[in-house]
mmCIF file of C-alpha atoms in Angstrom:
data_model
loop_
_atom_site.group_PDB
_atom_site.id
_atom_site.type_symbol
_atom_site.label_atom_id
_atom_site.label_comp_id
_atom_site.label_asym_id
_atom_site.label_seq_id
_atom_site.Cartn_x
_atom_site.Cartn_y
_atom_site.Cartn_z
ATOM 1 C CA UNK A 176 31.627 -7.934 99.682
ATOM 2 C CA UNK A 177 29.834 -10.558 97.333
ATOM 3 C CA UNK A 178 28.543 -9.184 94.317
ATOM 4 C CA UNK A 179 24.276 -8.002 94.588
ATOM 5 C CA UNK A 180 22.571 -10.409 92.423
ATOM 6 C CA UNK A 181 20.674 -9.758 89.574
ATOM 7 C CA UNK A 182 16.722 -11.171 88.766
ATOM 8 C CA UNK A 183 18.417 -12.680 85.077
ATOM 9 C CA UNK A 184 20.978 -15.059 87.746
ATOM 10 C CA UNK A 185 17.796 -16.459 89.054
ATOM 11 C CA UNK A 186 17.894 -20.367 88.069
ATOM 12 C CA UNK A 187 15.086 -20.489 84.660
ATOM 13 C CA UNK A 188 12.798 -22.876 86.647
ATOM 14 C CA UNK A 189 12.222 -20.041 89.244
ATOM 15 C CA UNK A 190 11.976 -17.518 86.809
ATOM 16 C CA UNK A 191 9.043 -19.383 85.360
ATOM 17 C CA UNK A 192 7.575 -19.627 88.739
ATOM 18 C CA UNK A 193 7.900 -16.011 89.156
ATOM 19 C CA UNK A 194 6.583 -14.936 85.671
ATOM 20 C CA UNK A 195 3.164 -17.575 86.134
ATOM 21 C CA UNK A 196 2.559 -15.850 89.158
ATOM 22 C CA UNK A 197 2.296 -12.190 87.201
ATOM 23 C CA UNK A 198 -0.431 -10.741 85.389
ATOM 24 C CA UNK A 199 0.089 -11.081 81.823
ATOM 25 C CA UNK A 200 0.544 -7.382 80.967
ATOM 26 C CA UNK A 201 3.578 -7.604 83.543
ATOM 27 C CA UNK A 202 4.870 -10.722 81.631
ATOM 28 C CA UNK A 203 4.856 -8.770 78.380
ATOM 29 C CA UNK A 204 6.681 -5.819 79.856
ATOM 30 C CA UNK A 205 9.712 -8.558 81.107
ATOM 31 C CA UNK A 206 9.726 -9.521 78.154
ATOM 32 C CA UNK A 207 10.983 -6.726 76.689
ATOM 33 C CA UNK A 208 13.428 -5.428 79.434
ATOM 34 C CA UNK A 209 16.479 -7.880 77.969
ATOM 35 C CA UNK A 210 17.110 -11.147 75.368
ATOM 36 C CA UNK A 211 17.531 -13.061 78.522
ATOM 37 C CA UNK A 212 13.805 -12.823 79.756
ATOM 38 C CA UNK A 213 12.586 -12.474 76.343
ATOM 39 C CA UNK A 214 13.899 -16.506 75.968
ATOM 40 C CA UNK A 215 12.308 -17.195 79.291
ATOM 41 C CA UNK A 216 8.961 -15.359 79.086
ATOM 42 C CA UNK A 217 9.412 -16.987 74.940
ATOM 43 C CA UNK A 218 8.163 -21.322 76.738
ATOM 44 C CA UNK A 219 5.581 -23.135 76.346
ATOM 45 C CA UNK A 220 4.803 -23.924 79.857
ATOM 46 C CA UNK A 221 4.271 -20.417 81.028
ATOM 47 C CA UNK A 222 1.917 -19.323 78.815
ATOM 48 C CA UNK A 223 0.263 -22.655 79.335
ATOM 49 C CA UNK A 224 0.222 -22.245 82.612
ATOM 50 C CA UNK A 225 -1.540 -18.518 81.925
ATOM 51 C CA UNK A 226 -4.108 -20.016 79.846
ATOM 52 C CA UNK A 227 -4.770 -22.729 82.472
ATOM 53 C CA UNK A 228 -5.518 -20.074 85.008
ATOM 54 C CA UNK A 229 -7.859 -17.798 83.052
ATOM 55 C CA UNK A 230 -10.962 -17.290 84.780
ATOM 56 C CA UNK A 231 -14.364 -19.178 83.019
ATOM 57 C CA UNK A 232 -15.869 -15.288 81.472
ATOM 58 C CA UNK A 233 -12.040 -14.408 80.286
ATOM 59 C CA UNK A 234 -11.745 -18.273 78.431
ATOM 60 C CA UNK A 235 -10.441 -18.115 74.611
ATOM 61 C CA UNK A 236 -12.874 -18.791 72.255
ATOM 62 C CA UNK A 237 -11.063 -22.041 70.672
ATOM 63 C CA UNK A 238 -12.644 -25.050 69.173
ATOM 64 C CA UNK A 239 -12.756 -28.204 71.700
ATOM 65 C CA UNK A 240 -11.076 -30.236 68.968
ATOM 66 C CA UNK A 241 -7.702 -28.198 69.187
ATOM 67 C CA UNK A 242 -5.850 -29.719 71.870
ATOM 68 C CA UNK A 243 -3.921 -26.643 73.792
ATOM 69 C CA UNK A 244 -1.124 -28.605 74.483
ATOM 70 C CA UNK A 245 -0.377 -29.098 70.452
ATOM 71 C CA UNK A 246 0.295 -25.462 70.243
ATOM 72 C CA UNK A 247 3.894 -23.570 70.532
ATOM 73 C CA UNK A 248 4.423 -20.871 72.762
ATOM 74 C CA UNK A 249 3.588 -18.258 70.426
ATOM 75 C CA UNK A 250 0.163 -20.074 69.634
ATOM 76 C CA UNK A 251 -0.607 -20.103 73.285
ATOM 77 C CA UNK A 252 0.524 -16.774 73.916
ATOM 78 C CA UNK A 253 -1.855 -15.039 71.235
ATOM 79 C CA UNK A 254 -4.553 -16.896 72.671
ATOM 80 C CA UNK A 255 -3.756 -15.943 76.284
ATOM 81 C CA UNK A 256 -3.229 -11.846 75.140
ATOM 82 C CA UNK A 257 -6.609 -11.596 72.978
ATOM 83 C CA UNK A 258 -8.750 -13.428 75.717
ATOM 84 C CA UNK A 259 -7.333 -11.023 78.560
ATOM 85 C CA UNK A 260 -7.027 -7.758 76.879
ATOM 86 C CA UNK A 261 -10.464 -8.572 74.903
ATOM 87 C CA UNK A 262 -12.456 -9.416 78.044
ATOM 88 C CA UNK A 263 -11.171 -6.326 80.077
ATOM 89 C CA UNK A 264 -12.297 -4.009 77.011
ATOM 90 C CA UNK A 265 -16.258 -5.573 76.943
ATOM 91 C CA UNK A 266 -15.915 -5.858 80.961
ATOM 92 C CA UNK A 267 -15.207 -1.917 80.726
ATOM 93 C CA UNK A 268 -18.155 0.831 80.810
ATOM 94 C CA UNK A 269 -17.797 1.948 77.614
ATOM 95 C CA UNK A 270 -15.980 -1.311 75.351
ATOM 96 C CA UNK A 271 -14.085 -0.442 72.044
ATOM 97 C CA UNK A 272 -14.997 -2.123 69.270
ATOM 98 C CA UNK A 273 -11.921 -4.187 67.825
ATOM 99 C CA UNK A 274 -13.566 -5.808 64.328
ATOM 100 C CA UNK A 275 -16.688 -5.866 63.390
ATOM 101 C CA UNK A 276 -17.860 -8.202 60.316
ATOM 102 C CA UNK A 277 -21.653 -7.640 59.280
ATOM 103 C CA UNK A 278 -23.813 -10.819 58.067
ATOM 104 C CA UNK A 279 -26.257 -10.716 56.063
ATOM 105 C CA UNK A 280 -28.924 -13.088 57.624
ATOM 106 C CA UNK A 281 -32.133 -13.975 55.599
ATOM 107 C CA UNK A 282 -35.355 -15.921 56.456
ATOM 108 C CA UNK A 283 -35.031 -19.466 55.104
ATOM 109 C CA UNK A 284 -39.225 -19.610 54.811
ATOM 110 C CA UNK A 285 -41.552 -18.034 53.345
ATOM 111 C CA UNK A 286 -43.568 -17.282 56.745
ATOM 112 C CA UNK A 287 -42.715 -13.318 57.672
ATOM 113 C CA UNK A 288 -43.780 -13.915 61.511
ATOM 114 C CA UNK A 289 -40.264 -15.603 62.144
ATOM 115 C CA UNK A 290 -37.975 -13.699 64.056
ATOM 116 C CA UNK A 291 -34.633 -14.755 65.236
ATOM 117 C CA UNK A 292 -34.254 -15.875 68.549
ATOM 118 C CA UNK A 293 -30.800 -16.603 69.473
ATOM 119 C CA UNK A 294 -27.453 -16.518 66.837
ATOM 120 C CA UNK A 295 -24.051 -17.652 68.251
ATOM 121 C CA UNK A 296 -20.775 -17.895 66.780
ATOM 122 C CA UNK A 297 -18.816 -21.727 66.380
ATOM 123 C CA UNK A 298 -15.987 -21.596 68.199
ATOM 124 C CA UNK A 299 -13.682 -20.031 65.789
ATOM 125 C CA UNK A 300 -15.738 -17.461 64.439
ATOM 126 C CA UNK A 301 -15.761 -19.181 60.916
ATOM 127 C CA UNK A 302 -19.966 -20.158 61.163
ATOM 128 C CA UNK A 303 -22.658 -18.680 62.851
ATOM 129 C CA UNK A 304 -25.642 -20.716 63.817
ATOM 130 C CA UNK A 305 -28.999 -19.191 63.632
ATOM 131 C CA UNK A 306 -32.562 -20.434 65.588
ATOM 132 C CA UNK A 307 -35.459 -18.976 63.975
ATOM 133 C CA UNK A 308 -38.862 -18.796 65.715
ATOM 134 C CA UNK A 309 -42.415 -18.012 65.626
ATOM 135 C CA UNK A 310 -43.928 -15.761 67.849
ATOM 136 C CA UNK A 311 -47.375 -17.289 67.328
ATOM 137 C CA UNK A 312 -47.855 -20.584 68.409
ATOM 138 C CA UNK A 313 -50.118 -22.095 65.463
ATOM 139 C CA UNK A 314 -46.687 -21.451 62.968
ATOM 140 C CA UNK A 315 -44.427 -22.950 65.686
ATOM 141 C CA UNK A 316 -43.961 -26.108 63.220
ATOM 142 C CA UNK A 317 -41.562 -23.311 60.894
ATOM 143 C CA UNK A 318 -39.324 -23.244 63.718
ATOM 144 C CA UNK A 319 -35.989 -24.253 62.031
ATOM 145 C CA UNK A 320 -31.963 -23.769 63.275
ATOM 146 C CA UNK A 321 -29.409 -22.376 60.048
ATOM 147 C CA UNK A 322 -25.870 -22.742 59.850
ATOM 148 C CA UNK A 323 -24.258 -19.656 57.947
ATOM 149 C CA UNK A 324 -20.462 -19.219 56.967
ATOM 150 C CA UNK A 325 -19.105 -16.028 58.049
ATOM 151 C CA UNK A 326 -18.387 -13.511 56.633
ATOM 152 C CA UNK A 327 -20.114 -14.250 52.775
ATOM 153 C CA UNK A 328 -23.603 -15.622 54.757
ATOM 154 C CA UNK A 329 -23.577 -18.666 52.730
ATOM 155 C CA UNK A 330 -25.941 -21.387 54.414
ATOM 156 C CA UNK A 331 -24.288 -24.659 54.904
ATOM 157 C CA UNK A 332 -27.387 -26.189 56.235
ATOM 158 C CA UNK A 333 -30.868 -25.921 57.407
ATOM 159 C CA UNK A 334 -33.322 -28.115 59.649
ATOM 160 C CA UNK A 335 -35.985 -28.557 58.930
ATOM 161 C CA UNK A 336 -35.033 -28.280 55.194
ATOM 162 C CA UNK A 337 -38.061 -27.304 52.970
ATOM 163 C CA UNK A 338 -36.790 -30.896 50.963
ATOM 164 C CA UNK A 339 -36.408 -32.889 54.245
ATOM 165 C CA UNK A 340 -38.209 -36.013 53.850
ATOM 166 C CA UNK A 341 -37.196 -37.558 57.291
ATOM 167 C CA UNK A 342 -40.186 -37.856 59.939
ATOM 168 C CA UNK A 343 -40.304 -34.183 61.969
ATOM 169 C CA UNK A 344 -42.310 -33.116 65.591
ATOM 170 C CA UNK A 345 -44.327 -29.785 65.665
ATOM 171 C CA UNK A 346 -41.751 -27.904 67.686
ATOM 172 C CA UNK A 347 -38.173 -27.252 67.394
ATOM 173 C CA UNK A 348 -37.214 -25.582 70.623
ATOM 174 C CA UNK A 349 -33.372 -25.920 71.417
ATOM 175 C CA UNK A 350 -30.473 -26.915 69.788
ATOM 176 C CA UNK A 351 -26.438 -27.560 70.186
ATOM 177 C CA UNK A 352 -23.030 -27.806 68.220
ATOM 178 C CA UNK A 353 -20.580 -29.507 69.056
ATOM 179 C CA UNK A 354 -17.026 -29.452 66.997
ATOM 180 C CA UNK A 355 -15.987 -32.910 65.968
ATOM 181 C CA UNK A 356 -12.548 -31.494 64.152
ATOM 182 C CA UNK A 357 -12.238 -28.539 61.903
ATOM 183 C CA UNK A 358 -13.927 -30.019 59.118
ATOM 184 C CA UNK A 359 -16.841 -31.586 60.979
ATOM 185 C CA UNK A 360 -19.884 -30.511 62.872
ATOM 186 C CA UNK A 361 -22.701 -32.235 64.825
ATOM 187 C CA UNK A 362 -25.556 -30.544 65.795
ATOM 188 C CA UNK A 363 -28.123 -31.923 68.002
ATOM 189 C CA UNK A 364 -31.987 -30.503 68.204
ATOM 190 C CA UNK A 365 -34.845 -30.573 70.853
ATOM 191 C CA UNK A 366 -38.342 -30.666 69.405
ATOM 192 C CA UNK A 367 -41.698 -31.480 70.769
ATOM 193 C CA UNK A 368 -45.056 -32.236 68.931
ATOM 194 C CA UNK A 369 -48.159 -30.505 70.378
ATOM 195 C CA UNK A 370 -48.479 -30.161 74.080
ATOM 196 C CA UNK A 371 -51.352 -32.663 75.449
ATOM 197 C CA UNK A 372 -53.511 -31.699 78.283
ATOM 198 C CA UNK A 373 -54.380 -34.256 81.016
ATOM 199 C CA UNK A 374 -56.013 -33.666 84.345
ATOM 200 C CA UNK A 375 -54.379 -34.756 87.522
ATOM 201 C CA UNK A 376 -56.996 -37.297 88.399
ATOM 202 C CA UNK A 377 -56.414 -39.123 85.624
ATOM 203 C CA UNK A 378 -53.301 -39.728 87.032
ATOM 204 C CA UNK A 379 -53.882 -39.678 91.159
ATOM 205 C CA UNK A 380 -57.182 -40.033 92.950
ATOM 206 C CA UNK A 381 -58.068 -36.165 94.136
ATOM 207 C CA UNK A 382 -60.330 -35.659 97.326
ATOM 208 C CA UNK A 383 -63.770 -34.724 96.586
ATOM 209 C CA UNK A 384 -63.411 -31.214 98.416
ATOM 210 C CA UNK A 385 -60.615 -30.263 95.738
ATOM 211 C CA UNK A 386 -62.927 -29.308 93.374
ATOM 212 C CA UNK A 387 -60.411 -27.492 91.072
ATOM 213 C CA UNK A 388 -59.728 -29.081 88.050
ATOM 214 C CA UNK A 389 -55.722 -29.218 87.919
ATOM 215 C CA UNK A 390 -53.969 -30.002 84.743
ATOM 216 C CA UNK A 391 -50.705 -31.202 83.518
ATOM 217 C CA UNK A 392 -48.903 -30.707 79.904
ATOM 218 C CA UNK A 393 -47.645 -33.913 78.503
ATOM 219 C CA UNK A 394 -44.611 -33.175 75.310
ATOM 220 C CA UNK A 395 -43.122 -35.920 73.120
ATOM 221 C CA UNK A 396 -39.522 -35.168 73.046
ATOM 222 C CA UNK A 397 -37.356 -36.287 70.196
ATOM 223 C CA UNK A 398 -33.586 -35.775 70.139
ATOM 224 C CA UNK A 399 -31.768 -35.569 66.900
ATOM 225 C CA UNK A 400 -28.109 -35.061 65.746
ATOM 226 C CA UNK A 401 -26.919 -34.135 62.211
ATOM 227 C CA UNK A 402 -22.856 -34.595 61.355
ATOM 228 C CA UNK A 403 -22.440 -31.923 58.904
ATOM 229 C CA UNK A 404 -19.213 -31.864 56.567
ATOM 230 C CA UNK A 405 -18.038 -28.493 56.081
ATOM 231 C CA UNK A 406 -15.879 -28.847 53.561
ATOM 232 C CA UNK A 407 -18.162 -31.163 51.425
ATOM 233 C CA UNK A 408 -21.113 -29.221 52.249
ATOM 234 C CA UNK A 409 -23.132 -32.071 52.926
ATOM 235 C CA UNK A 410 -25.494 -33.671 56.249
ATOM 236 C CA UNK A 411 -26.155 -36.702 57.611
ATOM 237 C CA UNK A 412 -28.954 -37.571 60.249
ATOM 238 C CA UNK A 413 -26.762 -40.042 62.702
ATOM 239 C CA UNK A 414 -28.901 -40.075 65.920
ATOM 240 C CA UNK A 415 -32.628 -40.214 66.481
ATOM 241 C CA UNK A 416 -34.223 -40.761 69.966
ATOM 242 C CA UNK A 417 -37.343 -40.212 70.988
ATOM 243 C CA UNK A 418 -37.676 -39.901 75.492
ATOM 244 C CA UNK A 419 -40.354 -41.216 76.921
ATOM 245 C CA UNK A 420 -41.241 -40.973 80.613
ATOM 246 C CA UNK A 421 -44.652 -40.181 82.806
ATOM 247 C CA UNK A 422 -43.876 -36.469 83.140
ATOM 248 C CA UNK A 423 -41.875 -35.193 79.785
ATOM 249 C CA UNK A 424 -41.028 -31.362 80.245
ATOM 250 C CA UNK A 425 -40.989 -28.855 77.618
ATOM 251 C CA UNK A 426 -36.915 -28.444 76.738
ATOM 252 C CA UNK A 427 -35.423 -25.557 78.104
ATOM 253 C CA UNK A 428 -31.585 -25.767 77.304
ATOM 254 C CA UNK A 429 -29.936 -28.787 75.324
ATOM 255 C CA UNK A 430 -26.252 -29.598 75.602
ATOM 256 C CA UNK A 431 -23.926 -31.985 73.003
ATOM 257 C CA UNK A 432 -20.214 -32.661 73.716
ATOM 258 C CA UNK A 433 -18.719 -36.356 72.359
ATOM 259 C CA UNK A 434 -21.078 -38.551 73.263
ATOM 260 C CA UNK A 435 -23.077 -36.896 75.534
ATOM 261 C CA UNK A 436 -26.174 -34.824 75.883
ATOM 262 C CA UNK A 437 -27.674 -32.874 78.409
ATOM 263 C CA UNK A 438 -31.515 -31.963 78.227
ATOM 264 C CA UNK A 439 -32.536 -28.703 80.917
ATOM 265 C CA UNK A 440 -36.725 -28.776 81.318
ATOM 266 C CA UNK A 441 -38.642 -26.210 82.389
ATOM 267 C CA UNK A 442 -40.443 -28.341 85.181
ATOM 268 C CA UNK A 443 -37.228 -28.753 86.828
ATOM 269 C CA UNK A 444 -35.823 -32.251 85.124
ATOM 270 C CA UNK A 445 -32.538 -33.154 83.896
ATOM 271 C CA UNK A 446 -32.009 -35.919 80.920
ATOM 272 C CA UNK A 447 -28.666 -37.463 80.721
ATOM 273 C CA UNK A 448 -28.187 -39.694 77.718
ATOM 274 C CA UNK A 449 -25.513 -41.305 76.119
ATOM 275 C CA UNK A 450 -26.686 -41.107 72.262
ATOM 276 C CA UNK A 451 -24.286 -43.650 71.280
ATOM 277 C CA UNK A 452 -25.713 -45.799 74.065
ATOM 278 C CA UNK A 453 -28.975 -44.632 74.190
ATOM 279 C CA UNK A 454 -28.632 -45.000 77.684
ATOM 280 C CA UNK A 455 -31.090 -42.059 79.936
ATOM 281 C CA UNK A 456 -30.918 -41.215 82.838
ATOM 282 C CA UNK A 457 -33.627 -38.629 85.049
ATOM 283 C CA UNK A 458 -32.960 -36.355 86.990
ATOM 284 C CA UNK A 459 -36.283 -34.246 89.248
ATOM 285 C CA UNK A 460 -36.378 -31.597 91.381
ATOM 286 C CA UNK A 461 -32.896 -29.880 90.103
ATOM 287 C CA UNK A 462 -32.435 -26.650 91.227
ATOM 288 C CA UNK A 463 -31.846 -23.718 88.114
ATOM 289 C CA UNK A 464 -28.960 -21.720 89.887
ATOM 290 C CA UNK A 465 -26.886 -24.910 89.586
ATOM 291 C CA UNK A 466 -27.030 -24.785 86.055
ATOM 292 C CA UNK A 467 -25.155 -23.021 83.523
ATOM 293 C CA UNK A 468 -27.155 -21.538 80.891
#
């Protein structure tokens, strides 16, 4: 009678087939059962092949510079644990907090009736970027975007700076970041002067039993992007476009990553532009629920 095999006699190679296959909390209990599984369940390629197969909502939050590939098992393992077990805790009814770091965010003007409208965390949780806004649209022009180092609050830069001597539109409506490496930043801003309103006959000959006076709004849209030194605490204005086309939309969304941006308009456009290039590209009609906000 041959001897009953045991799972450690499995060949390595389909022992790491097995284990990608499992649900991570399953992987860490193997890994404790004996030395044998604790070497397998210990490569690279598993746990790279875990991270590769983490659904978009349970993603790490690591900066796009980092190359996943660079990092050792362990590296890739930590990542993999904290992005499962930390999306199933907010995903549950009633989430646990894990760490919470407070910071203490100021108004960089002196006009009260900013509020802030949307702060999100850099990938790696080391700055937080902050878009302050009027609710009134006669201060809309004090509409600025901060960059704050977490957890002291320190600002590492400001747009528009109250010293900013550079040439500035009425609006600042959306902005992006994009990390460059860990010591370097871009971050690209939307803004519009103030809207212009044109009739549609002055465009397109109406019927003369339309007798309702239709108008359009017409937006200058400048693009800008700012490399920002972290270490040296210091800015520099690298990109300045300005779009023009017959039907410019008020921004909605803006996207930066290398050498791309993506501008999302309320009237249903897309602007893809290479800033390096400053080649644009138009797109109409694009339907919202294809879009990632």
């Amino acid at each position: 009678m041959s001897k009953q095999q045991r799972l450690v006699d499995l060949p390595a190679d389909v022992l790491l087939r097995i284990l990608a296959l499992c649900d991570v909390e399953d992987v860490l209990r193997v890994e404790m059962t004996c030395r044998v599984l604790r070497d397998i369940v210990a490569t690279q390629h598993l746990w790279l092949s875990h991270l590769r197969g983490l659904p978009n909502d349970c993603a790490p939050n690591l900066p796009p510079h980092i190359s996943v590939v660079s990092l050792d098992s362990i590296g890739l393992k930590t990542l993999v644990v904290r992005a499962v077990r930390g999306n199933r805790n907010w995903s549950s009814p009633s989430p646990n907090v894990t760490r919470e770091i407070k910071v203490t965010v100021n108004n960089p003007t002196r006009e009260p009736a900013l509020f802030v409208n949307e702060a999100s965390l850099v990938p790696g949780d080391d700055y937080l970027v902050v878009h302050w806004e009027s609710g009134q649209p006669d201060l809309w022009k004090d509409n600025c975007v901060q960059l704050l180092e977490v957890p002291n609050g320190e600002k590492i830069w400001l747009y528009p700076d109250p010293d900013y001597s550079g040439s500035m539109l009425r609006m600042l409506w959306v902005y992006s970041v994009d990390c460059v490496s860990e010591d370097i930043l871009r971050v690209a801003t939307a803004e519009t002067d103030s809207p212009i309103s044109r009739k549609l006959s002055d465009f397109f000959p109406l019927s003369r039993s339309n007798k309702r006076a239709l108008t359009y709004w017409f937006f200058r849209i400048a693009i800008k992007i700012f490399e920002i030194d972290l270490r040296q605490r210091r800015s520099e204005k690298i990109y300045d476009f300005q779009l023009v086309n017959d039907h410019l939309m008020e921004p909605r969304n803006l996207y930066l990553q290398g050498d791309h941006i993506v501008l999302v308009g309320w009237e249903r456009i897309l602007s893809f532009l290479n800033w390096k290039s400053s080649c644009c590209a138009n797109l109409e009609s694009v339907s919202f629920s294809a879009i990632s906000d």
